[in-house]
């Protein structure tokens, strides 16, 4: 919603913004702008932002598959590793799914893999290569704020080589200059127009233990067949163990400070390893200090897994290449199991998307009686629990409704009582309608039910449908 509406408003000359439920133009600061800027270029050329996002996702899936294969090839210095890395990325249903939404992850992955591709050359070459790596890292941060991990990893890589301190500092300074200038300009813009750099508040909150199993489920989905993970819940803990093994292996790689193979691009493995740890560190800091509700799902962990994929491909090929007969046999079996499992899961995923659609493009929403009723409403203000769905299907902006507890900080919302009073007054005066998507599900949750009851008091139901209801002060 933010990316698409931000792109349309950019193309319309309204800046990087969204339209609120009352028609006010609100600048966007919570989401960085690069993905919307790219979509806005297509929108200005006459190609709608949603269609442009679909085409861009397809192109980026191809590009990222090639980048993953190229990294694996360079890591092992074997074309076979490149082919395996490309297939492990391109057939993986987790990456197929991530590249099927109008979100910033595909562009972020491309810029991240590009940064990591250039970093070893920057560490061994001239300062202009460090400038290029820094520019790519800065653009990644302007795509997703977690791109700060790429800036941290790049700085570490350029300060790591065993060479003169003066040369290391020169290259690191060039990298930081190129990466921080665009990011700094963006953060300054946010401060000037909204008083906050990223629309986030630093508050300490412990990490919910459920985040561990959530991350484990994502790691399990990365390598194991979906049908197995869905049936055998204990495989989530296999995913947890897999994540721990990956982090330990990367830590050993960093501590040993030696190249993966001793052959091609000796700094590449260290570059990937630094990013893995930096990304994990940024996610940990975010959960502890900024947003305790961040899910550790495929979308959030996909950049980390996209970097681990070429490392895995290179490792399989190197063990096969240098191992004995038993090792060769095991690596062939492992590669075949991964590829056949990915191909089967990916086929079913794409079949489902082709037949029914995903997300807001699902056929149920395209034929939704609730969405049609919203289109036919008079030009009143809308309050809803799904403003992004309403905007996508009807083009109408709306105010989001929320409970008294902020899921990001885990604390009571500031100004909630004033907001509730204003919303209830607007609804009671008949100047607004309350749209509740998946009404029955809302009533089954205690927190959501309290929110609905607080807003709907005195309203009457003017429309009831299979997928939601519309309430107003009168017919």
XYZ file of C-alpha atoms in Angstrom:
475
model
C 0.000 0.000 0.000
C 2.677 2.495 1.011
C 4.956 1.671 -1.924
C 2.202 1.808 -4.554
C 0.429 4.880 -3.182
C 3.797 6.571 -2.661
C 4.721 5.902 -6.292
C 1.413 7.232 -7.604
C 1.703 10.394 -5.519
C 5.300 10.924 -6.631
C 4.198 10.683 -10.256
C 1.350 13.117 -9.523
C 3.737 15.699 -8.066
C 2.638 15.220 -4.437
C 5.997 13.945 -3.207
C 6.623 10.673 -1.445
C 3.329 10.565 0.424
C 0.035 8.801 0.993
C -3.519 10.106 1.037
C -5.176 9.739 4.446
C -8.798 8.857 5.027
C -9.746 12.524 5.107
C -7.928 13.338 1.889
C -4.895 14.897 3.586
C -1.493 14.382 1.961
C 0.760 12.682 4.536
C 4.517 12.375 3.889
C 5.874 8.826 4.178
C 8.856 8.400 6.508
C 8.392 4.864 7.846
C 9.335 3.289 4.504
C 12.415 4.373 2.498
C 11.688 5.694 -1.003
C 13.760 3.924 -3.671
C 11.260 1.199 -4.620
C 8.494 3.791 -4.940
C 10.779 6.067 -6.968
C 11.375 3.252 -9.462
C 7.633 2.531 -9.680
C 6.904 6.246 -10.012
C 9.094 6.411 -13.121
C 6.911 3.738 -14.755
C 3.737 5.449 -13.493
C 4.839 8.754 -15.039
C 5.481 6.928 -18.323
C 1.901 5.632 -18.354
C 2.392 2.196 -16.782
C 0.346 1.783 -13.590
C 2.409 1.199 -10.450
C 0.829 -2.188 -9.686
C 1.512 -3.544 -13.181
C 5.009 -2.036 -13.032
C 5.655 -3.757 -9.692
C 4.617 -7.083 -11.236
C 6.944 -6.681 -14.211
C 9.786 -5.418 -12.031
C 9.440 -8.394 -9.674
C 9.745 -10.811 -12.599
C 12.849 -9.021 -13.917
C 14.436 -8.902 -10.454
C 13.769 -12.615 -9.938
C 15.837 -13.285 -13.049
C 18.569 -10.846 -12.043
C 18.821 -12.152 -8.485
C 18.978 -15.741 -9.729
C 21.931 -14.796 -11.947
C 23.627 -12.888 -9.110
C 23.267 -15.840 -6.720
C 24.744 -18.157 -9.348
C 27.607 -15.756 -10.094
C 28.488 -15.499 -6.394
C 28.502 -19.295 -6.014
C 30.711 -19.623 -9.117
C 33.208 -17.109 -7.771
C 33.207 -18.700 -4.304
C 34.076 -22.187 -5.560
C 35.765 -21.176 -8.822
C 33.652 -23.838 -10.513
C 30.939 -23.243 -13.157
C 29.028 -26.148 -11.632
C 28.694 -24.164 -8.391
C 27.271 -21.254 -10.371
C 24.661 -23.479 -11.976
C 23.741 -25.069 -8.635
C 23.544 -21.678 -6.903
C 21.265 -20.304 -9.616
C 18.956 -23.325 -9.448
C 18.871 -23.305 -5.625
C 17.767 -19.671 -5.748
C 15.569 -19.683 -8.851
C 13.551 -22.795 -7.969
C 13.213 -22.076 -4.241
C 9.529 -21.412 -3.431
C 10.534 -19.067 -0.619
C 12.235 -16.716 -3.086
C 9.463 -17.196 -5.652
C 6.961 -16.085 -3.032
C 9.012 -13.055 -1.955
C 9.289 -11.962 -5.596
C 5.506 -12.143 -6.049
C 4.483 -9.110 -3.972
C 4.625 -5.353 -4.518
C 7.249 -4.968 -1.810
C 10.839 -3.778 -1.675
C 12.609 -7.083 -0.927
C 13.427 -8.103 -4.548
C 15.084 -4.735 -5.243
C 16.823 -4.852 -1.864
C 18.197 -8.345 -2.544
C 19.512 -7.240 -5.953
C 21.306 -4.223 -4.485
C 22.650 -6.273 -1.573
C 24.035 -9.048 -3.785
C 25.469 -6.359 -6.052
C 27.179 -4.685 -3.097
C 28.670 -7.966 -1.903
C 29.831 -8.787 -5.433
C 31.809 -5.543 -5.694
C 33.214 -5.437 -2.150
C 36.096 -7.934 -2.662
C 37.243 -5.968 -5.719
C 36.986 -2.751 -3.704
C 39.105 -4.214 -0.914
C 41.779 -5.328 -3.361
C 41.528 -2.508 -5.891
C 41.156 1.237 -6.162
C 39.056 3.714 -4.229
C 36.587 4.166 -7.088
C 35.492 0.554 -6.620
C 34.850 1.354 -2.968
C 32.733 4.294 -4.138
C 30.682 1.961 -6.340
C 30.187 -0.528 -3.508
C 29.220 2.320 -1.191
C 26.696 3.688 -3.672
C 25.045 0.264 -4.007
C 24.968 -0.141 -0.212
C 23.450 3.326 0.183
C 20.773 2.567 -2.415
C 20.000 -0.689 -0.583
C 19.491 1.302 2.621
C 17.171 3.648 0.707
C 15.191 0.550 -0.271
C 14.953 -0.932 3.224
C 16.318 0.577 6.423
C 17.828 -2.788 7.375
C 20.273 -2.012 4.548
C 22.340 -0.463 7.337
C 23.655 -4.022 7.664
C 25.249 -3.747 4.219
C 26.945 -0.476 5.162
C 28.291 -2.022 8.371
C 29.461 -5.169 6.559
C 31.129 -3.162 3.798
C 33.011 -1.028 6.305
C 34.233 -4.148 8.114
C 35.366 -5.784 4.878
C 37.352 -2.738 3.769
C 39.041 -2.403 7.163
C 39.817 -6.132 7.357
C 42.560 -6.783 4.713
C 46.154 -7.066 5.835
C 47.529 -3.977 4.191
C 48.538 -0.464 5.153
C 46.278 1.338 7.598
C 46.308 4.406 5.360
C 44.973 2.460 2.370
C 42.301 0.721 4.437
C 41.081 3.987 5.905
C 41.045 5.630 2.483
C 38.884 2.911 0.966
C 36.580 2.737 3.977
C 36.135 6.521 3.878
C 35.254 6.404 0.172
C 32.741 3.629 0.837
C 31.109 5.482 3.731
C 30.991 8.741 1.804
C 29.154 7.158 -1.113
C 26.768 5.183 1.092
C 25.944 7.716 3.790
C 25.429 10.809 1.622
C 22.142 9.655 0.017
C 20.974 8.055 3.255
C 21.806 11.184 5.230
C 19.940 13.383 2.764
C 16.858 11.172 3.093
C 16.956 11.166 6.907
C 17.379 14.952 6.927
C 14.288 15.285 4.719
C 12.316 13.194 7.194
C 13.470 15.270 10.146
C 12.524 18.508 8.437
C 8.991 17.496 7.446
C 7.961 15.240 10.325
C 10.410 15.660 13.200
C 11.493 12.003 13.013
C 14.128 10.365 10.830
C 12.509 6.924 10.386
C 9.182 7.160 12.272
C 10.509 4.782 14.910
C 10.880 5.194 18.665
C 13.711 3.669 20.689
C 12.177 1.665 23.543
C 13.635 -1.446 25.183
C 11.396 -4.492 24.966
C 12.414 -8.153 25.477
C 12.129 -10.474 22.492
C 9.147 -12.803 22.553
C 10.353 -16.459 22.633
C 7.933 -17.201 19.790
C 10.323 -15.305 17.493
C 12.738 -18.254 17.776
C 10.231 -20.747 16.419
C 9.106 -18.233 13.794
C 12.682 -17.927 12.536
C 13.029 -21.719 12.703
C 9.939 -22.158 10.538
C 11.419 -19.783 7.955
C 14.777 -21.589 7.905
C 12.930 -24.906 7.575
C 10.924 -23.520 4.636
C 14.187 -22.424 3.010
C 15.486 -25.962 2.460
C 12.764 -28.474 3.374
C 9.655 -29.377 1.324
C 6.585 -27.396 2.361
C 4.504 -30.544 2.596
C 6.851 -31.987 5.235
C 7.012 -28.783 7.297
C 3.211 -28.436 7.218
C 2.667 -32.000 8.474
C 5.547 -32.362 10.941
C 5.627 -29.429 13.347
C 8.834 -30.650 14.960
C 10.707 -29.721 11.779
C 10.526 -26.114 12.987
C 13.207 -27.066 15.502
C 15.257 -28.536 12.684
C 15.015 -25.069 11.149
C 16.184 -23.504 14.419
C 19.158 -25.876 14.468
C 19.840 -25.088 10.818
C 19.917 -21.368 11.567
C 22.316 -21.902 14.478
C 24.581 -24.083 12.315
C 24.664 -21.401 9.612
C 25.596 -18.670 12.099
C 28.278 -20.858 13.705
C 29.736 -21.766 10.308
C 29.821 -18.105 9.304
C 31.451 -17.208 12.644
C 34.166 -19.829 12.054
C 34.699 -18.394 8.574
C 35.156 -14.911 10.011
C 37.381 -15.966 12.898
C 39.614 -18.040 10.646
C 40.000 -15.024 8.323
C 40.811 -17.319 5.416
C 39.133 -17.593 2.017
C 36.642 -20.373 1.429
C 38.673 -22.066 -1.262
C 42.053 -20.387 -1.529
C 41.360 -19.907 -5.244
C 38.938 -17.368 -6.701
C 37.925 -14.082 -5.023
C 39.469 -14.812 -1.610
C 37.596 -11.912 0.031
C 34.140 -12.853 -1.222
C 33.346 -15.471 1.419
C 34.338 -13.019 4.146
C 32.150 -10.324 2.577
C 29.131 -12.630 2.632
C 29.934 -13.743 6.169
C 30.161 -10.158 7.421
C 26.793 -9.366 5.903
C 25.147 -12.405 7.520
C 26.297 -11.305 10.963
C 25.528 -7.636 10.368
C 22.022 -8.439 9.130
C 21.335 -10.719 12.095
C 22.646 -7.993 14.413
C 20.429 -5.302 12.881
C 17.363 -7.564 13.190
C 18.221 -8.268 16.829
C 18.638 -4.569 17.583
C 15.362 -3.783 15.845
C 13.450 -6.355 17.907
C 15.012 -5.158 21.170
C 14.838 -1.396 20.630
C 12.557 -0.379 17.746
C 9.808 -2.804 16.737
C 9.002 -5.866 18.821
C 6.309 -6.911 16.328
C 8.659 -7.454 13.367
C 7.987 -10.989 12.081
C 10.944 -13.241 11.294
C 9.178 -14.571 8.214
C 10.255 -15.197 4.630
C 10.010 -11.518 3.714
C 12.243 -10.327 6.563
C 14.784 -13.164 6.393
C 14.932 -13.479 2.586
C 17.992 -11.179 2.209
C 19.875 -13.302 4.767
C 18.859 -16.539 3.047
C 19.720 -15.139 -0.392
C 23.301 -14.643 0.833
C 23.484 -18.075 2.473
C 22.284 -19.781 -0.735
C 25.466 -19.244 -2.825
C 27.550 -20.200 0.215
C 25.606 -23.475 0.438
C 25.951 -24.143 -3.291
C 29.708 -23.519 -3.210
C 30.116 -25.764 -0.174
C 28.231 -28.645 -1.813
C 30.313 -28.423 -4.994
C 33.624 -28.092 -3.125
C 32.898 -31.126 -0.921
C 31.892 -33.064 -4.045
C 34.959 -31.906 -5.991
C 37.539 -32.677 -3.322
C 35.834 -35.456 -1.388
C 36.059 -39.176 -1.634
C 33.494 -41.450 -3.239
C 31.165 -41.429 -0.225
C 31.286 -37.622 0.037
C 30.666 -37.229 -3.676
C 27.655 -39.532 -3.474
C 26.188 -37.700 -0.476
C 26.575 -34.297 -2.109
C 24.896 -35.487 -5.321
C 21.979 -36.916 -3.320
C 21.694 -33.675 -1.276
C 21.686 -31.482 -4.382
C 19.081 -33.664 -6.112
C 16.828 -33.714 -3.047
C 16.998 -29.929 -2.722
C 16.339 -29.277 -6.394
C 13.470 -31.762 -6.764
C 11.855 -30.533 -3.543
C 12.142 -26.903 -4.669
C 10.806 -27.661 -8.136
C 7.744 -29.480 -6.774
C 6.942 -26.807 -4.144
C 7.567 -24.009 -6.634
C 5.273 -25.603 -9.229
C 2.431 -25.911 -6.718
C 2.977 -22.351 -5.501
C 2.831 -20.924 -9.018
C -0.176 -23.086 -9.911
C -2.013 -21.669 -6.915
C -1.112 -18.113 -7.881
C -2.134 -18.663 -11.491
C -5.499 -20.191 -10.617
C -6.557 -18.030 -7.675
C -4.099 -15.186 -7.238
C -2.370 -14.108 -4.038
C -2.972 -11.368 -1.514
C -5.196 -8.523 -2.667
C -5.141 -9.909 -6.223
C -6.931 -13.078 -5.060
C -10.034 -13.855 -7.096
C -12.164 -13.719 -3.937
C -11.255 -10.060 -3.458
C -11.674 -9.290 -7.145
C -15.281 -10.505 -6.943
C -15.917 -9.339 -3.367
C -19.410 -8.001 -2.687
C -17.960 -5.965 0.189
C -15.478 -4.225 -2.110
C -18.247 -3.518 -4.627
C -20.395 -2.010 -1.876
C -17.511 0.249 -0.846
C -17.182 1.485 -4.426
C -20.869 2.426 -4.372
C -20.738 4.305 -1.060
C -21.190 8.084 -1.210
C -18.020 10.171 -0.711
C -17.846 9.723 3.054
C -14.779 9.158 5.206
C -13.913 5.497 5.715
C -12.555 3.815 8.827
C -11.375 0.213 8.381
C -9.102 -2.502 9.711
C -7.757 -3.074 6.154
C -7.013 0.304 4.529
C -4.461 -1.217 2.160
C -6.982 -3.757 0.812
C -9.657 -1.062 0.426
C -7.238 1.206 -1.444
C -5.993 -1.586 -3.701
C -9.471 -2.796 -4.689
C -11.453 0.461 -4.714
C -8.907 3.280 -4.951
C -10.489 4.939 -1.888
C -8.244 6.157 0.960
C -9.299 5.370 4.529
C -8.266 5.702 8.158
C -6.973 2.591 9.877
C -8.613 1.569 13.143
C -6.511 0.227 15.983
C -6.657 -0.870 19.583
C -5.311 0.874 22.655
C -2.073 -1.165 22.704
C 0.732 -0.413 20.242
C 2.089 -3.752 18.884
C 5.381 -2.101 17.901
C 6.329 -0.899 21.388
C 4.039 -3.102 23.473
C 2.905 0.040 25.327
C -0.428 1.931 25.435
C -0.830 4.297 22.486
C -0.335 7.968 23.176
C -3.425 10.021 22.351
C -5.593 6.944 21.860
C -8.562 8.312 23.853
C -8.565 11.542 21.838
C -8.414 9.609 18.552
C -11.259 7.324 19.647
C -13.439 10.271 20.666
C -12.868 12.013 17.326
C -13.530 8.853 15.309
C -16.742 8.067 17.197
C -17.974 11.618 16.749
C -17.329 11.544 13.003
C -19.109 8.192 12.691
C -22.055 9.304 14.870
C -22.579 12.395 12.724
C -23.000 10.231 9.618
C -19.919 11.711 7.936
C -18.102 8.382 7.911
C -18.653 4.645 7.533
C -16.963 1.795 9.405
C -15.776 -1.069 7.172
C -14.824 -4.245 9.030
C -13.147 -6.874 6.852
C -13.442 -10.476 8.103
C -15.887 -9.337 10.766
C -16.368 -12.732 12.435
C -12.621 -13.201 12.887
C -12.373 -9.791 14.552
C -15.051 -10.740 17.079
C -13.222 -13.958 17.940
C -10.169 -12.022 19.171
C -10.576 -10.296 22.547
C -8.469 -7.252 21.660
C -10.069 -6.772 18.249
C -13.539 -7.263 19.691
C -12.951 -4.498 22.236
C -11.771 -2.194 19.437
C -14.851 -2.970 17.320
C -17.237 -2.464 20.231
C -15.644 0.881 21.139
C -16.056 2.221 17.588
C -19.390 0.682 16.584
C -21.511 1.767 19.548
C -24.677 3.418 18.236
C -24.038 2.430 14.619
C -26.267 0.251 12.476
C -25.218 -2.373 9.955
C -26.004 -1.118 6.462
C -24.387 -4.030 4.677
C -23.407 -7.589 5.648
C -21.373 -9.800 3.319
C -19.392 -13.032 3.473
C -16.110 -11.130 3.842
C -17.144 -8.225 6.073
C -19.684 -5.620 7.109
C -20.316 -1.884 6.706
C -21.685 0.134 9.642
C -22.933 3.708 9.686
C -25.017 6.091 11.796
C -27.985 5.476 9.515
C -29.071 4.021 6.198
